[in-house]
Amino acid sequence: MSSLSIRGLEVSRGSQVVLRGVDLDVRTGEIVALMGPSGSGKTTVLRTIAALQPFQGGSVEIGDVSLKPGHLPRQSQLAGLRSKVGMVFQEHALFEHLRVIDNVTLAPIHARGWPVDRAVSAANELLQSLGVAERANAFPRELSGGQAQRVAIARALVLDPDVLLMDEPTSALDPARRVALAETLRKLVEGERRALLVSTHDQDFAEACADRVVMLDNGVIVQ
């Protein structure tokens, strides 16, 4: 069963065509690595799925949520999508003025209206499972690159999304951390819990964690 289905995705920025009719499915329980040279459109695919980037043609379906061409929907109309899709950005994008625990509980409390104790409990459980529970009261500037990434994963997972998107997750990691991340990602899809789409330049990492590798070049899937 496909958690994510993209058909004929077209994205332009002014006169520049970024994506030229991309078709892609990611099934529940599957990790797909999206590879290609810089400027090929990998990050644009992820941003479009997360409704951070408008598109001009095609469709994006995540479960029973559909995105259509045109202007981005208002945030008030995106609650269904936000509960189904989590994204881990390349530079982690943690709020520097908030502690780790506050970064992870921000969306559950303020966007979903969870009670504080429920949000904190869910956050602590995720931080524990990702091996960074002891950093719950630290600020992002006090974290290593690997720790910051795991916190960003916890933040993306706290609402238990069906689809997790990751943009260049190994860019700041040493080889040992890359192996650990690959193992973490495999655990995230065990039992067909969710689908993962990972944009990466790292061939070794892709081979270590992905079920399929999709090659994107000049805005089209070539392999």
XYZ file of C-alpha atoms in Angstrom:
223
model
C 0.000 0.000 0.000
C 1.368 3.440 -0.975
C 1.606 6.029 1.786
C 2.779 8.569 -0.780
C 1.810 8.846 -4.441
C 3.066 11.563 -6.791
C 1.860 11.863 -10.379
C 3.090 14.243 -13.057
C 4.606 16.711 -10.594
C 5.652 19.956 -12.259
C 7.311 22.853 -10.459
C 8.583 26.104 -11.930
C 10.173 29.186 -10.400
C 9.592 32.021 -12.805
C 10.962 30.879 -16.153
C 13.010 28.076 -14.569
C 11.469 24.605 -14.738
C 12.560 22.621 -11.658
C 10.466 19.428 -11.897
C 9.199 18.085 -15.214
C 6.515 15.489 -14.568
C 7.789 13.389 -11.635
C 5.978 10.132 -10.805
C 6.882 8.448 -7.516
C 5.303 6.031 -5.039
C 6.603 5.205 -1.551
C 4.935 2.303 0.215
C 4.327 1.908 3.924
C 7.308 0.120 5.466
C 9.661 1.279 2.710
C 12.654 3.603 2.631
C 13.267 5.273 -0.725
C 16.458 7.253 -1.342
C 16.095 10.140 -3.777
C 19.466 10.803 -5.361
C 20.814 13.106 -8.031
C 23.224 15.996 -8.616
C 22.831 19.376 -6.930
C 20.032 21.329 -8.572
C 18.249 18.214 -9.823
C 15.133 18.983 -7.768
C 15.457 16.586 -4.802
C 14.712 19.132 -2.080
C 11.914 20.627 -4.168
C 10.188 17.226 -4.243
C 10.309 17.036 -0.443
C 9.145 20.613 0.053
C 6.241 20.077 -2.329
C 5.083 16.970 -0.433
C 5.222 18.947 2.823
C 3.210 21.828 1.269
C 6.126 24.223 1.670
C 6.405 24.696 -2.097
C 3.542 25.334 -4.571
C 3.441 23.342 -7.790
C 2.021 23.985 -11.229
C 1.026 20.528 -12.442
C 0.280 16.998 -11.260
C -0.883 15.746 -7.882
C 0.451 14.643 -4.490
C -1.502 12.188 -2.346
C -0.598 11.168 1.197
C -3.178 8.670 2.378
C -6.522 10.435 2.076
C -4.967 13.911 1.806
C -4.544 15.370 -1.698
C -2.527 18.406 -2.794
C -3.444 20.124 -6.034
C -1.657 22.635 -8.284
C -1.886 26.310 -7.468
C -1.316 28.419 -4.398
C -0.440 26.723 -1.140
C -3.439 26.056 1.114
C -3.799 28.175 4.229
C -2.172 26.734 7.314
C -5.620 26.244 8.841
C -6.427 23.903 5.956
C -3.281 21.815 6.363
C -4.011 20.085 9.687
C -4.648 16.759 7.954
C -1.371 16.939 6.058
C 0.653 18.028 9.084
C -0.576 14.965 10.993
C 0.552 12.673 8.166
C 3.885 14.168 7.081
C 6.973 14.991 9.126
C 10.094 16.613 7.703
C 13.695 16.708 8.917
C 15.534 19.598 7.290
C 19.172 19.487 6.201
C 20.255 22.032 8.819
C 17.847 20.583 11.422
C 16.037 23.960 11.822
C 15.693 23.621 15.589
C 14.578 26.752 17.445
C 17.782 27.988 19.050
C 16.021 29.767 21.933
C 14.135 26.631 23.002
C 15.417 23.622 24.904
C 15.305 20.220 23.235
C 12.144 19.170 25.076
C 10.411 22.412 24.071
C 11.389 21.989 20.418
C 9.822 18.532 20.370
C 6.639 19.477 22.245
C 5.997 22.735 20.378
C 3.725 21.331 17.649
C 1.731 18.915 19.843
C 0.929 21.630 22.403
C 0.448 24.707 20.232
C -0.736 23.224 16.917
C -2.652 20.175 18.107
C -3.765 21.283 21.555
C -2.285 18.356 23.480
C -2.074 18.657 27.272
C 1.473 19.481 28.337
C 1.954 16.214 30.249
C 0.916 14.141 27.220
C 3.277 16.063 24.916
C 6.201 15.830 27.334
C 5.622 12.105 27.849
C 5.573 11.456 24.082
C 8.661 13.628 23.565
C 10.645 11.927 26.312
C 9.749 8.503 24.945
C 11.010 9.467 21.490
C 14.171 11.099 22.817
C 14.852 7.941 24.830
C 14.350 5.691 21.805
C 16.705 7.874 19.755
C 19.389 7.922 22.416
C 19.271 11.619 23.336
C 17.043 11.623 26.424
C 19.862 13.025 28.541
C 19.917 16.154 26.341
C 16.252 17.049 26.926
C 17.106 20.266 28.785
C 19.951 21.322 26.492
C 19.745 24.100 23.915
C 20.474 23.314 20.242
C 23.834 25.135 20.383
C 24.937 22.638 23.050
C 24.300 19.597 20.833
C 26.607 17.752 18.475
C 25.532 17.413 14.846
C 24.362 13.863 15.419
C 22.429 14.802 18.549
C 20.741 17.734 16.806
C 19.689 15.471 13.981
C 18.141 12.938 16.366
C 16.251 15.727 18.107
C 14.992 16.914 14.714
C 13.822 13.357 13.981
C 12.011 13.239 17.338
C 10.303 16.535 16.551
C 9.196 15.212 13.151
C 7.929 11.941 14.655
C 6.106 13.225 17.716
C 2.776 13.459 15.857
C 3.342 9.922 14.513
C 3.251 10.788 10.784
C 2.654 8.199 8.069
C 5.429 9.690 5.920
C 8.807 10.993 7.093
C 10.854 13.201 4.760
C 14.577 13.763 5.308
C 16.760 16.195 3.364
C 20.470 15.305 3.131
C 20.567 13.729 6.611
C 24.249 12.702 6.511
C 25.710 16.068 5.485
C 27.101 16.835 8.964
C 27.811 13.276 10.144
C 31.018 11.268 10.380
C 31.050 7.683 9.015
C 30.163 6.059 12.351
C 27.167 8.369 12.802
C 26.024 7.597 9.253
C 25.929 3.890 10.067
C 23.999 4.604 13.275
C 21.521 6.769 11.369
C 20.931 4.049 8.784
C 20.141 1.616 11.599
C 17.787 4.156 13.222
C 15.880 4.684 9.976
C 15.427 0.956 9.454
C 13.847 0.737 12.915
C 11.448 3.564 12.070
C 9.803 1.507 9.329
C 9.784 -1.851 11.126
C 6.353 -3.442 11.129
C 5.319 -1.190 8.223
C 4.716 1.720 10.572
C 5.508 4.476 8.073
C 7.192 5.377 4.795
C 10.477 7.273 4.495
C 11.675 9.390 1.572
C 15.285 10.497 1.969
C 17.101 12.977 -0.267
C 20.838 12.237 -0.262
C 24.099 12.538 -2.168
C 25.588 9.718 -0.078
C 25.661 6.519 -2.142
C 26.990 4.354 0.696
C 24.299 5.610 3.067
C 21.585 5.009 0.469
C 22.769 1.442 -0.072
C 22.878 0.858 3.703
C 19.340 1.982 4.517
C 17.155 2.209 1.397
C 14.908 -0.411 -0.168
C 14.971 1.493 -3.460
C 17.068 4.269 -4.966
C 15.407 6.731 -7.355
C 17.676 8.874 -9.534
C 16.530 12.409 -10.332
C 18.311 14.556 -12.910
C 17.277 17.839 -14.459
C 13.845 17.564 -12.872
C 12.950 14.103 -14.150
C 13.360 10.582 -12.799
C 15.933 8.818 -14.952
C 16.358 5.522 -13.077
